[in-house]
PDB file of C-alpha atoms and ligand atoms in Angstrom:
ATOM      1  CA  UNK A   1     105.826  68.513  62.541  1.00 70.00           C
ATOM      2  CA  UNK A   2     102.456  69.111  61.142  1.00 86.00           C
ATOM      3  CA  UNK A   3     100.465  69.079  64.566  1.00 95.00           C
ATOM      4  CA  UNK A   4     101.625  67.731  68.462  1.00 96.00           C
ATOM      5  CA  UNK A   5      99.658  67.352  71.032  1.00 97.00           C
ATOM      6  CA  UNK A   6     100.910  67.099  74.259  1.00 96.00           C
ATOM      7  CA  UNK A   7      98.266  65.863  77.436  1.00 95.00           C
ATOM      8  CA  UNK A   8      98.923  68.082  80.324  1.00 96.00           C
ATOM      9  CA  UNK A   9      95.637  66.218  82.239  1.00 95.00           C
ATOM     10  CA  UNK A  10      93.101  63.930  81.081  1.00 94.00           C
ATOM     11  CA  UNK A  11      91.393  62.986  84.690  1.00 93.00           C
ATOM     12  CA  UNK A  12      87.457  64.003  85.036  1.00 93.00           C
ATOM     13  CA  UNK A  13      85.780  65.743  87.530  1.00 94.00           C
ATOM     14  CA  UNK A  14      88.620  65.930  90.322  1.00 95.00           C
ATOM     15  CA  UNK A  15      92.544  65.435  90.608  1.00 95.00           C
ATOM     16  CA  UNK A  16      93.178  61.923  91.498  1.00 92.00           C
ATOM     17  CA  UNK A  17      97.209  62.321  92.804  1.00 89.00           C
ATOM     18  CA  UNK A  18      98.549  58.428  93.116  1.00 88.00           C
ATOM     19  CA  UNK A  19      97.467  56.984  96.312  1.00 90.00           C
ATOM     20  CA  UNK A  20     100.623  55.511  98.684  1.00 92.00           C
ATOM     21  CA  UNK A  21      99.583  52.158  98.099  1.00 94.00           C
ATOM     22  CA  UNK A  22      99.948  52.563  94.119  1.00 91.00           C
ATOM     23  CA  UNK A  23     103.178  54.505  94.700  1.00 92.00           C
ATOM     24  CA  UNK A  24     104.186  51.667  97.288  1.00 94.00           C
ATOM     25  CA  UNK A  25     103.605  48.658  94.411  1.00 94.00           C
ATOM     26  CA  UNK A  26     104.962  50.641  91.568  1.00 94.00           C
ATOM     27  CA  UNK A  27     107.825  50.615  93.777  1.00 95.00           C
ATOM     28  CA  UNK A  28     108.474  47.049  94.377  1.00 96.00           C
ATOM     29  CA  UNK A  29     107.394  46.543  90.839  1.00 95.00           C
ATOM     30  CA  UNK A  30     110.358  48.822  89.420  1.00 96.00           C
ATOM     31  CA  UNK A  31     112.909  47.398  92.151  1.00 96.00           C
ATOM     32  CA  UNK A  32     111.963  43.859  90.961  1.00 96.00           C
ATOM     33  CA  UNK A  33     112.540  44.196  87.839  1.00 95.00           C
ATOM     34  CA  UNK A  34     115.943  46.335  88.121  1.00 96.00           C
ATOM     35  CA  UNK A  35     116.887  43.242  90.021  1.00 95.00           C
ATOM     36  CA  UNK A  36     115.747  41.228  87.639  1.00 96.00           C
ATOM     37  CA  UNK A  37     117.817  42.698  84.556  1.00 93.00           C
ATOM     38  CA  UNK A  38     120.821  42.087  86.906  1.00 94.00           C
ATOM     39  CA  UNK A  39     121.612  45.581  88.035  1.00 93.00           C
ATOM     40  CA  UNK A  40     123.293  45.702  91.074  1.00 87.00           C
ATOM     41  CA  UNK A  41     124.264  49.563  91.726  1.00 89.00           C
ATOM     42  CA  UNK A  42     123.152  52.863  92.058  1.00 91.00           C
ATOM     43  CA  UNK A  43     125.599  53.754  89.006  1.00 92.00           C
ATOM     44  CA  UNK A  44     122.646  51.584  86.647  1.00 94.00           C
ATOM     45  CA  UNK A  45     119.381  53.680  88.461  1.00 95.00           C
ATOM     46  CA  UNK A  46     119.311  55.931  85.701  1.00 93.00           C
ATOM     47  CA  UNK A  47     119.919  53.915  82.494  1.00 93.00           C
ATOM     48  CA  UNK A  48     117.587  51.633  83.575  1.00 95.00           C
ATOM     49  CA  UNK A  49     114.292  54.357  84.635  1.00 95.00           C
ATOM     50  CA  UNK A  50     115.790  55.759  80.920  1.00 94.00           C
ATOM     51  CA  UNK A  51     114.708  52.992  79.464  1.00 94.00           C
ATOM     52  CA  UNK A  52     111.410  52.114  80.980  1.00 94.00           C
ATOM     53  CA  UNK A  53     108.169  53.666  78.957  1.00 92.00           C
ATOM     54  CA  UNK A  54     107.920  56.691  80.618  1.00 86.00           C
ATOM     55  CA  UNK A  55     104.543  55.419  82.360  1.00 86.00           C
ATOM     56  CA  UNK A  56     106.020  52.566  83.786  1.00 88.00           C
ATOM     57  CA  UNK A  57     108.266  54.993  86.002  1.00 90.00           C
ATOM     58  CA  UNK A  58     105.802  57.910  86.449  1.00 85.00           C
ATOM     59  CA  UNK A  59     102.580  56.379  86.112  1.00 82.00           C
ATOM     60  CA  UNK A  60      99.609  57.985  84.673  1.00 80.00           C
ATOM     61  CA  UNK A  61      98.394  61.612  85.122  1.00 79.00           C
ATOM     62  CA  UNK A  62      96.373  62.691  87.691  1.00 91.00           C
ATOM     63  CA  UNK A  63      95.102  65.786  86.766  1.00 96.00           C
ATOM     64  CA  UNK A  64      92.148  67.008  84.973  1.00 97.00           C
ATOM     65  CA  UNK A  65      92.065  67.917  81.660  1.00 97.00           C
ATOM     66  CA  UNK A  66      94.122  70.481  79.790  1.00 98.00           C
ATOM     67  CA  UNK A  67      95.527  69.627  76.149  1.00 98.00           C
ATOM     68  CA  UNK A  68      98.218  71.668  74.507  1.00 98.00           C
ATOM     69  CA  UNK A  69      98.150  71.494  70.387  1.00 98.00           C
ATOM     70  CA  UNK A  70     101.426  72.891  68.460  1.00 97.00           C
ATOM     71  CA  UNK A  71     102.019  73.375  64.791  1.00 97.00           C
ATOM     72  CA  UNK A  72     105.995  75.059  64.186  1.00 95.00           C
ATOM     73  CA  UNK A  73     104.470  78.275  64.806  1.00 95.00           C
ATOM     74  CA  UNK A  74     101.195  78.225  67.103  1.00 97.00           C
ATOM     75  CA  UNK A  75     100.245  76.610  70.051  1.00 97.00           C
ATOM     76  CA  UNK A  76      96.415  76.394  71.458  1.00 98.00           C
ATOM     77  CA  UNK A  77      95.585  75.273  74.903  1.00 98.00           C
ATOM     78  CA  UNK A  78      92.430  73.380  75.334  1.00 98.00           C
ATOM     79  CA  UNK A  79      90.639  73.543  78.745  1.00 98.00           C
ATOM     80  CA  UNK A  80      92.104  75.097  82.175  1.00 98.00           C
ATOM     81  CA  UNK A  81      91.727  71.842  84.718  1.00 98.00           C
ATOM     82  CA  UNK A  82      94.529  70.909  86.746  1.00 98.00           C
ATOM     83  CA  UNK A  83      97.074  70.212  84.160  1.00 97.00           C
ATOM     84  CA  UNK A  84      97.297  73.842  82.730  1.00 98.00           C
ATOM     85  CA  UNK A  85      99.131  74.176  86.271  1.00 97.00           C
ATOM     86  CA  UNK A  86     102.409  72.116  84.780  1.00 96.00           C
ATOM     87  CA  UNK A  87     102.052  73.805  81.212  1.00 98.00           C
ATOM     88  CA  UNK A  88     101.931  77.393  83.176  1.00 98.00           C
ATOM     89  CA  UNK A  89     105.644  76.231  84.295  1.00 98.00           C
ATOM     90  CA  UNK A  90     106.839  75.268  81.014  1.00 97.00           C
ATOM     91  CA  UNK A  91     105.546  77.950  79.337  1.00 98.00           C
ATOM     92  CA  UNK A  92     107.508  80.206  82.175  1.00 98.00           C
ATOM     93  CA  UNK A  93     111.229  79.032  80.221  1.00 98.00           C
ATOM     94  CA  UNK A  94     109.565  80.889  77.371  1.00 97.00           C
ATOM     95  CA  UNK A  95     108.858  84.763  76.653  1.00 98.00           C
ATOM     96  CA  UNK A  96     105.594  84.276  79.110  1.00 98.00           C
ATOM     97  CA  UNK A  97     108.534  84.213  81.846  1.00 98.00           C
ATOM     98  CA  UNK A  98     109.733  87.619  80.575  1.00 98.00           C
ATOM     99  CA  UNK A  99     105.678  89.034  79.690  1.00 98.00           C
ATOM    100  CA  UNK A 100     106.650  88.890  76.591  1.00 98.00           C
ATOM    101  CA  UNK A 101     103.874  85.601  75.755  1.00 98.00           C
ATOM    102  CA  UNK A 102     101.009  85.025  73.842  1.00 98.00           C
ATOM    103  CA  UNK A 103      99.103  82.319  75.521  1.00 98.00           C
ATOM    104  CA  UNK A 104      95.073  81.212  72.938  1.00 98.00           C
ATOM    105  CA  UNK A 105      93.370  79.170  75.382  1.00 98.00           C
ATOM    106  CA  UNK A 106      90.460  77.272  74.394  1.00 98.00           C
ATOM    107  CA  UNK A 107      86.969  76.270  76.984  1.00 98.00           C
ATOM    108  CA  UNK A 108      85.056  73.452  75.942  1.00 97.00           C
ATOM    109  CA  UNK A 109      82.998  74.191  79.071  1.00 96.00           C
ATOM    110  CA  UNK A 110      82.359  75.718  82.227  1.00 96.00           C
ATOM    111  CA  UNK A 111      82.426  72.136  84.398  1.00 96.00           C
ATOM    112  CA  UNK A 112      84.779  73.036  87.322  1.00 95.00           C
ATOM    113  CA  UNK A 113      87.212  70.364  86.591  1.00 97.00           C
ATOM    114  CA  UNK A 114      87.713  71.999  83.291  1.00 98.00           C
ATOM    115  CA  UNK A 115      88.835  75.523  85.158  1.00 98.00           C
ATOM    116  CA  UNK A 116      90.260  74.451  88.232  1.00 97.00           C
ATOM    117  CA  UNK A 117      93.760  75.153  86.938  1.00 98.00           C
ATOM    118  CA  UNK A 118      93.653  78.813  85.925  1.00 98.00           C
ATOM    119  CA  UNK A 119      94.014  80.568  89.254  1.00 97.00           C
ATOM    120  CA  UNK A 120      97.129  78.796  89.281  1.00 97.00           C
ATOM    121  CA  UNK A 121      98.730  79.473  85.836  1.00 98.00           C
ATOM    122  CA  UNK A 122     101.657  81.151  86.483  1.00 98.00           C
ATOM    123  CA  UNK A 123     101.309  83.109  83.219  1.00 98.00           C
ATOM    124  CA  UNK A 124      98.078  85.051  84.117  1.00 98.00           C
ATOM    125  CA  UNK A 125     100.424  86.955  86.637  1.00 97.00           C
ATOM    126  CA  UNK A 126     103.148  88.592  84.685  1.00 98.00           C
ATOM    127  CA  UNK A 127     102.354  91.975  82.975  1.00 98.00           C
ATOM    128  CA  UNK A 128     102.744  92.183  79.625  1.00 98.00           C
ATOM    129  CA  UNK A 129     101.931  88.678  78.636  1.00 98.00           C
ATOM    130  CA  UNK A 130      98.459  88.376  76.144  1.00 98.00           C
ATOM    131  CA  UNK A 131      96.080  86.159  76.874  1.00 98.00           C
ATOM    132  CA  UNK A 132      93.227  85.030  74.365  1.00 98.00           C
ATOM    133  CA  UNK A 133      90.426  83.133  76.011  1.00 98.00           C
ATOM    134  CA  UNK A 134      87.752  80.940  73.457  1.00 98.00           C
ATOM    135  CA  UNK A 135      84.678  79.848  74.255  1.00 98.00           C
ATOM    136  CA  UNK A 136      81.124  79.099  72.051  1.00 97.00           C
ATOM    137  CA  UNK A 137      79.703  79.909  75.530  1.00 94.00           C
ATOM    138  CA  UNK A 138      78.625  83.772  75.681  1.00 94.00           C
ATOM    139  CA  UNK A 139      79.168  83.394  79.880  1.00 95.00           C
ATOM    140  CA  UNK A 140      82.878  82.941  79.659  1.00 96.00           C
ATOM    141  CA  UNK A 141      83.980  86.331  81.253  1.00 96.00           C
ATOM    142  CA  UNK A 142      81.250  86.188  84.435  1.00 97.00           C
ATOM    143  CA  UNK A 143      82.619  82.586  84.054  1.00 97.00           C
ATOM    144  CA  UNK A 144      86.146  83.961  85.414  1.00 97.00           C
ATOM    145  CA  UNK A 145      84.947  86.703  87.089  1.00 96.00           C
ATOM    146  CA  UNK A 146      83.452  84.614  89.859  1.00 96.00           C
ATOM    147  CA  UNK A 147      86.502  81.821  89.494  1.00 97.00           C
ATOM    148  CA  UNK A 148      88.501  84.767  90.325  1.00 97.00           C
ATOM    149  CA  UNK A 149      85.851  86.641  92.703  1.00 95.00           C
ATOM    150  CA  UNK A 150      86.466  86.258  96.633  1.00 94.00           C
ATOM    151  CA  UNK A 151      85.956  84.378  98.480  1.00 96.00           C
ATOM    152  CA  UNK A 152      86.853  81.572  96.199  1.00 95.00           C
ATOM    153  CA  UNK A 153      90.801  83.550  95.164  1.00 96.00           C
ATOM    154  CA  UNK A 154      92.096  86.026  96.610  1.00 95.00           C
ATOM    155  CA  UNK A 155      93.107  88.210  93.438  1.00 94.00           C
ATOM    156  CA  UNK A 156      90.665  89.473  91.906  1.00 95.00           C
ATOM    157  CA  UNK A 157      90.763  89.076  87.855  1.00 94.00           C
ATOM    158  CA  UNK A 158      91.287  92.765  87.227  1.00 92.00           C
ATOM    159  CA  UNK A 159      94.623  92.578  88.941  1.00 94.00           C
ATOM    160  CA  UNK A 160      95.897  89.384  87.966  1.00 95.00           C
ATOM    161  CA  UNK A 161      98.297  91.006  85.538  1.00 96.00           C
ATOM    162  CA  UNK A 162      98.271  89.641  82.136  1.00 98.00           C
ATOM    163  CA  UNK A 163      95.968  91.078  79.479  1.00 98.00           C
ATOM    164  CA  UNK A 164      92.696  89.052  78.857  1.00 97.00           C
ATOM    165  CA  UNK A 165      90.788  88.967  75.101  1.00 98.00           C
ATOM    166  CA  UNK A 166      88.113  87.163  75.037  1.00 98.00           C
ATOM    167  CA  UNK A 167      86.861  85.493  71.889  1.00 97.00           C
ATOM    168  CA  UNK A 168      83.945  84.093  70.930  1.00 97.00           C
ATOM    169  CA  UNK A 169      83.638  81.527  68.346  1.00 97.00           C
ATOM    170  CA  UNK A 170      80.525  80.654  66.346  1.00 96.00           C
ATOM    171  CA  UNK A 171      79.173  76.918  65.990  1.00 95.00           C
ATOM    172  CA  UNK A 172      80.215  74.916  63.594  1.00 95.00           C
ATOM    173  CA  UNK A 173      82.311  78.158  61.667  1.00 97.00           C
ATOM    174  CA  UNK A 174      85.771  77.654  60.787  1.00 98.00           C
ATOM    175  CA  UNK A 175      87.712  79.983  62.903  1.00 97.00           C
ATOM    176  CA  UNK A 176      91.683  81.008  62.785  1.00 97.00           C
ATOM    177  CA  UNK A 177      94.124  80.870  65.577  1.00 98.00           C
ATOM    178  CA  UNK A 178      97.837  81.048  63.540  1.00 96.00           C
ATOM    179  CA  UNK A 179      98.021  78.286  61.128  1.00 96.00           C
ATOM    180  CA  UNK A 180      95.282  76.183  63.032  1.00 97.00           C
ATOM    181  CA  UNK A 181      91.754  76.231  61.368  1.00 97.00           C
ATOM    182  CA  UNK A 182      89.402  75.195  64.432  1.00 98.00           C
ATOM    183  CA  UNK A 183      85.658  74.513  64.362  1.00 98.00           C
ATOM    184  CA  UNK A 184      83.278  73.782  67.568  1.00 97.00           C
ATOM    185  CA  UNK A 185      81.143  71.058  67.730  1.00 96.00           C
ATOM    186  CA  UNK A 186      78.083  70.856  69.829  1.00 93.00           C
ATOM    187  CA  UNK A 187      78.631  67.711  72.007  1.00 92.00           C
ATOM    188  CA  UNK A 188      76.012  65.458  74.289  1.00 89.00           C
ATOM    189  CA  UNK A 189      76.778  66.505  77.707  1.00 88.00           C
ATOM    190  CA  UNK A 190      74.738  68.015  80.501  1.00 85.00           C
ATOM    191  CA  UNK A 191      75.897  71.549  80.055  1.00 87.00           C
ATOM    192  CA  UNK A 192      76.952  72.914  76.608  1.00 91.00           C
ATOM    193  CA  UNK A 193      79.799  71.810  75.517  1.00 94.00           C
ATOM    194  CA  UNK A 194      81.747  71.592  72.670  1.00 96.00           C
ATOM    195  CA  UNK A 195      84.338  69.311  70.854  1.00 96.00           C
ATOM    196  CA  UNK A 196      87.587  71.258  68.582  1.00 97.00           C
ATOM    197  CA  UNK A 197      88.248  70.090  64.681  1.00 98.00           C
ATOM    198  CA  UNK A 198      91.652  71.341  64.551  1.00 98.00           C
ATOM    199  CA  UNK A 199      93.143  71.576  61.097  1.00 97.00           C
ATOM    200  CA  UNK A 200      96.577  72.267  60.034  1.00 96.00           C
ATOM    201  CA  UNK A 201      98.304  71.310  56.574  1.00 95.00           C
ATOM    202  CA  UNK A 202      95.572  68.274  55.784  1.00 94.00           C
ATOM    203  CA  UNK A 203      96.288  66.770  58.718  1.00 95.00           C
ATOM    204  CA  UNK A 204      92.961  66.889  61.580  1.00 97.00           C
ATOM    205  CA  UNK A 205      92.984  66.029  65.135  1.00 96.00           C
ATOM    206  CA  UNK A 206      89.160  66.409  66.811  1.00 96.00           C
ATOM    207  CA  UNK A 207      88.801  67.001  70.625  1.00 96.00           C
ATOM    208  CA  UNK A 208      85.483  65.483  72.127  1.00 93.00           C
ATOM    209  CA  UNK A 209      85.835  65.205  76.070  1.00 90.00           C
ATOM    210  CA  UNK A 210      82.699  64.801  78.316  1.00 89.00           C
ATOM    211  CA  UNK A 211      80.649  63.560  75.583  1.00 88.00           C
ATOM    212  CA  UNK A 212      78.073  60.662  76.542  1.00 86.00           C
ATOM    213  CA  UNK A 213      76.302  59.582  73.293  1.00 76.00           C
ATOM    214  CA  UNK A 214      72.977  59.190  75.002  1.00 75.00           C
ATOM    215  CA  UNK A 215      70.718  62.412  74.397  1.00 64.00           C
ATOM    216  CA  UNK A 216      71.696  63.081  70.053  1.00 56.00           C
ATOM    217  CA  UNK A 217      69.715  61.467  67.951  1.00 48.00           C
TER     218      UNK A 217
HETATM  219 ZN1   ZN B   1      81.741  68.334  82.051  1.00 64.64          ZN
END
């Protein structure tokens, strides 16, 4: 495996869970065309969802954006939106269950829908684990402070646990994070934000979310 990356949420600005009429024809869609393949029973329900793209079943994500990139030894988050909720559970089978984790989480920027899923990462709440927090952004830690401040959560970010280092990376400078050799990117949005070279054993995968391609020249 040189690098994986694995979309937790790729939604913009809000959480968009599947509306009842979408679940309602995705229904009738799937019971169609079990039908149709001439199942009969509830003994075929699972070999046939088993074999369906996993989309077809489950649909697409509704949560906003957090990206997980893993090499055999490293992993790097990108972006706390809703999605980092799901990854906090995954992560709990690990030693972040036991506070035993080391969690490098990456902020392109400071839109909400890009942090709405850290108050809720199970991780952040179980002493002993270490997390690393990146940003170009020199406002990352008043950032959390007021994500975290009431009246908006009710535990403050002093308490929350977990240990917090906060990092901040240069533009455009090669940085380290385990075998992964990232470099921000100044993108076109609004706010500042930036896109992630990642590069691991000459193989590159570039993050560039929110960007609009109207403002660089
Ligand atoms: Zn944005």
């Amino acid at each position: 495996m040189a690098m994986r990356v694995t979309f937790w949420g790729v939604r913009g600005s809000l959480p968009s869970p599947t509306a009842p009429q979408a679940l309602t024809t995705r229904t009738r869609d799937l019971l169609q065309a079990f039908f149709a393949a001439g199942h009969r029973g509830a003994a075929d329900i699972d070999r046939f969802l088993g074999a369906l793209p996993p989309h077809q079943v489950g649909g697409y994500g509704g949560n906003t954006l957090c990206l997980e990139v893993q090499t055999e030894t490293q992993q790097v988050i990108i972006d706390a939106g809703s999605g980092l909720r799901l990854l906090g559970y995954d992560l709990l089978k690990g030693p972040c269950g036991r506070g035993q984790g080391e969690v490098h989480l990456l902020f392109t920027h400071f839109h909400w829908d890009h942090l709405i899923g850290l108050p809720f990462f199970s991780p952040l709440f179980i002493p002993g684990n270490q997390i690393h927090l990146y940003a170009v952004e020199p406002d990352l830690p008043e950032v959390l402070r007021t994500l975290f401040r009431k009246p908006n959560f009710p535990v403050p970010l002093e308490r929350i646990g977990a240990t917090l280092a906060y990092h901040r990376l240069p533009p455009r400078q090669p940085a380290q994070i385990g075998d992964l050799t990232v470099t921000p990117y100044r993108l076109d949005h609004p706010d500042p934000c930036w896109g992630y070279r990642f590069e691991h054993q000459g193989k590159v995968f570039s993050h560039c979310a929110d960007t609009e391609c109207t403002r660089m020249s």
